Amino acid sequence: MIGPCLNRKLRLEVPYRSRDDAGGYETIWAVEGVLWASVAPGTGSEAELAGLSISTVPVKITIRAAPIGSPSRPVAGQRLRDGDRVFRVLSVTEADAMARYLICIAREEEVST
């Protein structure tokens, strides 16, 4: 089996809660590490919300495998960043029976600066 072409350098970011000046909290994203990945569009879906048709296309990101609990293994709620593009990780699973690669299903998000 020929492995995927891991040609995209993505930063793995982890959310932390930090107190803000108004007595609440804000989310701060800290870089946990760098992963080489293959990024491909997934299968799109369409839903109706308040009479409007909304379509979404998840992103399939393939990376090298890491054991559960390892800081280099993404989990749902973290995100992967490629420059200005940000992908929120929705799920992570093994890509093959030999567990050499992981597939992360993610959603691209807009990030305000």
mmCIF file of C-alpha atoms in Angstrom:
data_model
loop_
_atom_site.group_PDB
_atom_site.id
_atom_site.type_symbol
_atom_site.label_atom_id
_atom_site.label_comp_id
_atom_site.label_asym_id
_atom_site.label_seq_id
_atom_site.Cartn_x
_atom_site.Cartn_y
_atom_site.Cartn_z
ATOM 1 C CA MET A 1 0.000 0.000 0.000
ATOM 2 C CA ILE A 2 1.261 3.443 -0.899
ATOM 3 C CA GLY A 3 0.662 5.948 1.875
ATOM 4 C CA PRO A 4 -0.950 9.351 1.469
ATOM 5 C CA CYS A 5 1.074 12.349 0.303
ATOM 6 C CA LEU A 6 1.565 14.346 3.517
ATOM 7 C CA ASN A 7 2.537 17.643 1.886
ATOM 8 C CA ARG A 8 0.810 20.268 4.072
ATOM 9 C CA LYS A 9 2.388 21.566 7.273
ATOM 10 C CA LEU A 10 -0.407 22.174 9.816
ATOM 11 C CA ARG A 11 -0.165 23.556 13.339
ATOM 12 C CA LEU A 12 -2.144 21.675 15.985
ATOM 13 C CA GLU A 13 -3.808 24.203 18.312
ATOM 14 C CA VAL A 14 -5.314 23.495 21.727
ATOM 15 C CA PRO A 15 -7.925 25.742 23.409
ATOM 16 C CA TYR A 16 -7.321 27.230 26.860
ATOM 17 C CA ARG A 17 -9.727 29.333 28.916
ATOM 18 C CA SER A 18 -8.344 32.628 30.151
ATOM 19 C CA ARG A 19 -10.031 35.210 32.345
ATOM 20 C CA ASP A 20 -10.946 38.417 30.582
ATOM 21 C CA ASP A 21 -11.165 41.913 32.073
ATOM 22 C CA ALA A 22 -14.970 41.767 32.322
ATOM 23 C CA GLY A 23 -15.135 38.843 34.772
ATOM 24 C CA GLY A 24 -15.742 36.190 32.125
ATOM 25 C CA TYR A 25 -13.546 33.928 30.051
ATOM 26 C CA GLU A 26 -12.090 33.980 26.567
ATOM 27 C CA THR A 27 -10.603 31.147 24.535
ATOM 28 C CA ILE A 28 -6.890 31.332 23.815
ATOM 29 C CA TRP A 29 -5.432 28.967 21.205
ATOM 30 C CA ALA A 30 -1.924 27.629 21.922
ATOM 31 C CA VAL A 31 0.207 25.738 19.400
ATOM 32 C CA GLU A 32 0.736 22.145 20.593
ATOM 33 C CA GLY A 33 2.882 21.020 17.661
ATOM 34 C CA VAL A 34 3.291 20.712 13.910
ATOM 35 C CA LEU A 35 1.870 17.859 11.825
ATOM 36 C CA TRP A 36 2.393 16.982 8.171
ATOM 37 C CA ALA A 37 -0.927 16.212 6.518
ATOM 38 C CA SER A 38 -2.923 15.579 3.386
ATOM 39 C CA VAL A 39 -6.044 17.769 3.108
ATOM 40 C CA ALA A 40 -8.973 16.809 0.861
ATOM 41 C CA PRO A 41 -12.611 17.857 0.650
ATOM 42 C CA GLY A 42 -15.124 15.384 2.054
ATOM 43 C CA THR A 43 -18.636 14.583 0.871
ATOM 44 C CA GLY A 44 -20.943 17.573 1.072
ATOM 45 C CA SER A 45 -24.356 17.627 2.684
ATOM 46 C CA GLU A 46 -27.346 19.925 2.570
ATOM 47 C CA ALA A 47 -29.799 20.839 5.303
ATOM 48 C CA GLU A 48 -32.668 23.255 5.723
ATOM 49 C CA LEU A 49 -32.683 25.801 8.524
ATOM 50 C CA ALA A 50 -35.461 28.375 8.922
ATOM 51 C CA GLY A 51 -36.487 27.878 5.316
ATOM 52 C CA LEU A 52 -32.958 28.379 3.983
ATOM 53 C CA SER A 53 -30.879 25.732 2.263
ATOM 54 C CA ILE A 54 -27.472 25.394 3.935
ATOM 55 C CA SER A 55 -24.703 23.274 2.451
ATOM 56 C CA THR A 56 -21.537 22.178 4.222
ATOM 57 C CA VAL A 57 -18.429 20.362 3.011
ATOM 58 C CA PRO A 58 -16.338 18.732 5.720
ATOM 59 C CA VAL A 59 -12.602 18.382 5.188
ATOM 60 C CA LYS A 60 -10.756 15.052 5.433
ATOM 61 C CA ILE A 61 -7.266 15.524 6.898
ATOM 62 C CA THR A 62 -4.883 12.546 6.942
ATOM 63 C CA ILE A 63 -1.874 12.547 9.315
ATOM 64 C CA ARG A 64 0.591 10.011 10.700
ATOM 65 C CA ALA A 65 -0.821 7.920 13.531
ATOM 66 C CA ALA A 66 -0.098 8.642 17.178
ATOM 67 C CA PRO A 67 -1.273 6.686 20.228
ATOM 68 C CA ILE A 68 -4.398 7.757 22.100
ATOM 69 C CA GLY A 69 -3.421 10.328 24.712
ATOM 70 C CA SER A 70 -0.325 11.472 22.815
ATOM 71 C CA PRO A 71 -0.035 15.281 22.478
ATOM 72 C CA SER A 72 0.546 14.810 18.730
ATOM 73 C CA ARG A 73 -2.834 13.063 18.273
ATOM 74 C CA PRO A 74 -5.637 15.584 17.626
ATOM 75 C CA VAL A 75 -8.953 15.233 19.437
ATOM 76 C CA ALA A 76 -12.372 16.741 18.761
ATOM 77 C CA GLY A 77 -12.488 20.400 19.798
ATOM 78 C CA GLN A 78 -8.902 21.151 18.834
ATOM 79 C CA ARG A 79 -8.039 22.755 15.542
ATOM 80 C CA LEU A 80 -5.485 22.544 12.757
ATOM 81 C CA ARG A 81 -4.180 25.725 11.114
ATOM 82 C CA ASP A 82 -2.632 26.254 7.690
ATOM 83 C CA GLY A 83 -1.714 29.951 7.601
ATOM 84 C CA ASP A 84 -5.026 31.849 7.656
ATOM 85 C CA ARG A 85 -7.097 28.683 7.141
ATOM 86 C CA VAL A 86 -8.438 27.081 10.327
ATOM 87 C CA PHE A 87 -9.967 23.594 10.519
ATOM 88 C CA ARG A 88 -11.985 22.647 13.639
ATOM 89 C CA VAL A 89 -11.493 18.918 14.379
ATOM 90 C CA LEU A 90 -14.837 17.093 14.630
ATOM 91 C CA SER A 91 -13.625 13.484 14.873
ATOM 92 C CA VAL A 92 -10.467 11.354 14.644
ATOM 93 C CA THR A 93 -10.177 7.689 13.642
ATOM 94 C CA GLU A 94 -7.598 5.235 12.295
ATOM 95 C CA ALA A 95 -7.351 5.271 8.506
ATOM 96 C CA ASP A 96 -6.332 1.633 8.048
ATOM 97 C CA ALA A 97 -6.191 -1.693 9.872
ATOM 98 C CA MET A 98 -2.462 -1.279 10.550
ATOM 99 C CA ALA A 99 -3.131 2.098 12.283
ATOM 100 C CA ARG A 100 -0.360 3.877 10.369
ATOM 101 C CA TYR A 101 -2.434 6.979 9.647
ATOM 102 C CA LEU A 102 -5.290 8.901 11.225
ATOM 103 C CA ILE A 103 -8.207 10.579 9.487
ATOM 104 C CA CYS A 104 -9.485 13.801 11.036
ATOM 105 C CA ILE A 105 -12.878 15.010 9.879
ATOM 106 C CA ALA A 106 -12.873 18.780 10.254
ATOM 107 C CA ARG A 107 -14.848 21.887 9.319
ATOM 108 C CA GLU A 108 -13.156 24.994 7.965
ATOM 109 C CA GLU A 109 -13.999 28.067 10.025
ATOM 110 C CA GLU A 110 -13.750 31.787 9.618
ATOM 111 C CA VAL A 111 -11.492 33.356 12.225
ATOM 112 C CA SER A 112 -11.805 36.995 13.175
ATOM 113 C CA THR A 113 -8.539 38.765 13.825
#
